[in-house]
Amino acid sequence: MFKKRGQGLSMTVIVVAAIALLVLVILAVIFIGRMGTTAENVDKCKGDCVYSPEECTEMGKYTKVTDDPCDDESQYCCISIA
C-alpha cells in the first residue's frame, strides 16, 4: 500500500552534533579549571603582611588595612593607596 520513507537524521548531522558537544565539554572543563586558580589568586594579600595595623602607618605610606588573608592568621594585610 503505502511506502514509508525514513525521516531520521543523516549520519553527517549526528557526527557534527557529537563533535560540537565534545568541543563544548572541553571548553567547559578548561573554563572551570581556570576559575579555581583565579579564586586562589584573588584571595591572597596583594600588599604587605604585618602583625599590627600600626605597622602599616610606620611604612611611611598611606595604607589601608584589609581582610585579605595572610599566611599567618594573626597578621594584617596592608595595601598602599595613593
PDB file of C-alpha atoms in Angstrom:
ATOM      1  CA  MET A   1       0.000   0.000   0.000  1.00  0.00           C
ATOM      2  CA  PHE A   2       1.942   2.962   1.279  1.00  0.00           C
ATOM      3  CA  LYS A   3       5.697   3.113   1.116  1.00  0.00           C
ATOM      4  CA  LYS A   4       7.265   4.529   4.289  1.00  0.00           C
ATOM      5  CA  ARG A   5      10.372   6.604   3.933  1.00  0.00           C
ATOM      6  CA  GLY A   6      12.803   7.067   6.773  1.00  0.00           C
ATOM      7  CA  GLN A   7      12.861  10.597   8.102  1.00  0.00           C
ATOM      8  CA  GLY A   8      15.700  10.207  10.556  1.00  0.00           C
ATOM      9  CA  LEU A   9      18.733  12.419  10.936  1.00  0.00           C
ATOM     10  CA  SER A  10      21.515  11.918   8.472  1.00  0.00           C
ATOM     11  CA  MET A  11      24.807  10.498   9.688  1.00  0.00           C
ATOM     12  CA  THR A  12      26.588  13.793   8.900  1.00  0.00           C
ATOM     13  CA  VAL A  13      24.290  15.781  11.205  1.00  0.00           C
ATOM     14  CA  ILE A  14      24.827  13.298  14.040  1.00  0.00           C
ATOM     15  CA  VAL A  15      28.631  13.413  13.655  1.00  0.00           C
ATOM     16  CA  VAL A  16      28.700  17.232  13.557  1.00  0.00           C
ATOM     17  CA  ALA A  17      26.470  17.425  16.647  1.00  0.00           C
ATOM     18  CA  ALA A  18      28.712  14.963  18.521  1.00  0.00           C
ATOM     19  CA  ILE A  19      31.846  16.967  17.653  1.00  0.00           C
ATOM     20  CA  ALA A  20      30.179  20.227  18.718  1.00  0.00           C
ATOM     21  CA  LEU A  21      29.139  18.659  22.028  1.00  0.00           C
ATOM     22  CA  LEU A  22      32.672  17.390  22.610  1.00  0.00           C
ATOM     23  CA  VAL A  23      34.123  20.862  21.965  1.00  0.00           C
ATOM     24  CA  LEU A  24      31.658  22.427  24.424  1.00  0.00           C
ATOM     25  CA  VAL A  25      32.567  19.903  27.122  1.00  0.00           C
ATOM     26  CA  ILE A  26      36.292  20.541  26.622  1.00  0.00           C
ATOM     27  CA  LEU A  27      35.792  24.325  26.824  1.00  0.00           C
ATOM     28  CA  ALA A  28      33.709  23.933  29.993  1.00  0.00           C
ATOM     29  CA  VAL A  29      36.434  21.840  31.648  1.00  0.00           C
ATOM     30  CA  ILE A  30      39.105  24.402  30.743  1.00  0.00           C
ATOM     31  CA  PHE A  31      36.975  27.315  31.988  1.00  0.00           C
ATOM     32  CA  ILE A  32      36.092  25.627  35.290  1.00  0.00           C
ATOM     33  CA  GLY A  33      39.735  24.703  35.885  1.00  0.00           C
ATOM     34  CA  ARG A  34      40.897  28.284  35.438  1.00  0.00           C
ATOM     35  CA  MET A  35      38.216  29.607  37.775  1.00  0.00           C
ATOM     36  CA  GLY A  36      39.838  27.725  40.652  1.00  0.00           C
ATOM     37  CA  THR A  37      43.254  29.308  40.138  1.00  0.00           C
ATOM     38  CA  THR A  38      41.683  32.748  39.752  1.00  0.00           C
ATOM     39  CA  ALA A  39      39.820  32.377  43.045  1.00  0.00           C
ATOM     40  CA  GLU A  40      43.056  31.420  44.813  1.00  0.00           C
ATOM     41  CA  ASN A  41      44.864  34.492  43.464  1.00  0.00           C
ATOM     42  CA  VAL A  42      42.037  36.860  44.389  1.00  0.00           C
ATOM     43  CA  ASP A  43      42.087  35.660  47.999  1.00  0.00           C
ATOM     44  CA  LYS A  44      45.809  36.382  48.509  1.00  0.00           C
ATOM     45  CA  CYS A  45      47.133  39.544  50.127  1.00  0.00           C
ATOM     46  CA  LYS A  46      48.377  41.932  47.426  1.00  0.00           C
ATOM     47  CA  GLY A  47      50.247  44.127  49.892  1.00  0.00           C
ATOM     48  CA  ASP A  48      52.437  43.521  52.945  1.00  0.00           C
ATOM     49  CA  CYS A  49      51.506  41.202  55.801  1.00  0.00           C
ATOM     50  CA  VAL A  50      52.176  42.790  59.200  1.00  0.00           C
ATOM     51  CA  TYR A  51      51.333  41.865  62.786  1.00  0.00           C
ATOM     52  CA  SER A  52      49.544  45.086  63.774  1.00  0.00           C
ATOM     53  CA  PRO A  53      47.676  47.867  61.961  1.00  0.00           C
ATOM     54  CA  GLU A  54      50.162  50.364  63.412  1.00  0.00           C
ATOM     55  CA  GLU A  55      52.920  48.775  61.333  1.00  0.00           C
ATOM     56  CA  CYS A  56      51.015  49.874  58.238  1.00  0.00           C
ATOM     57  CA  THR A  57      51.420  53.530  59.158  1.00  0.00           C
ATOM     58  CA  GLU A  58      55.090  53.014  60.104  1.00  0.00           C
ATOM     59  CA  MET A  59      55.855  52.096  56.484  1.00  0.00           C
ATOM     60  CA  GLY A  60      55.666  55.788  55.566  1.00  0.00           C
ATOM     61  CA  LYS A  61      52.824  55.368  53.086  1.00  0.00           C
ATOM     62  CA  TYR A  62      49.119  55.848  53.210  1.00  0.00           C
ATOM     63  CA  THR A  63      47.865  52.334  53.735  1.00  0.00           C
ATOM     64  CA  LYS A  64      44.601  50.566  54.211  1.00  0.00           C
ATOM     65  CA  VAL A  65      44.108  47.507  56.394  1.00  0.00           C
ATOM     66  CA  THR A  66      42.149  44.838  54.502  1.00  0.00           C
ATOM     67  CA  ASP A  67      40.634  41.463  55.325  1.00  0.00           C
ATOM     68  CA  ASP A  68      42.705  39.661  52.680  1.00  0.00           C
ATOM     69  CA  PRO A  69      44.269  36.558  54.222  1.00  0.00           C
ATOM     70  CA  CYS A  70      47.970  36.358  55.001  1.00  0.00           C
ATOM     71  CA  ASP A  71      49.937  33.166  55.610  1.00  0.00           C
ATOM     72  CA  ASP A  72      49.659  33.663  59.369  1.00  0.00           C
ATOM     73  CA  GLU A  73      46.086  34.286  60.572  1.00  0.00           C
ATOM     74  CA  SER A  74      47.293  36.771  63.205  1.00  0.00           C
ATOM     75  CA  GLN A  75      48.665  39.095  60.503  1.00  0.00           C
ATOM     76  CA  TYR A  76      47.007  42.025  58.759  1.00  0.00           C
ATOM     77  CA  CYS A  77      47.255  42.738  55.054  1.00  0.00           C
ATOM     78  CA  CYS A  78      48.281  46.344  54.340  1.00  0.00           C
ATOM     79  CA  ILE A  79      47.783  47.717  50.855  1.00  0.00           C
ATOM     80  CA  SER A  80      49.221  51.062  49.764  1.00  0.00           C
ATOM     81  CA  ILE A  81      46.661  53.546  48.496  1.00  0.00           C
ATOM     82  CA  ALA A  82      47.515  56.648  46.523  1.00  0.00           C
TER      83      ALA A  82
END
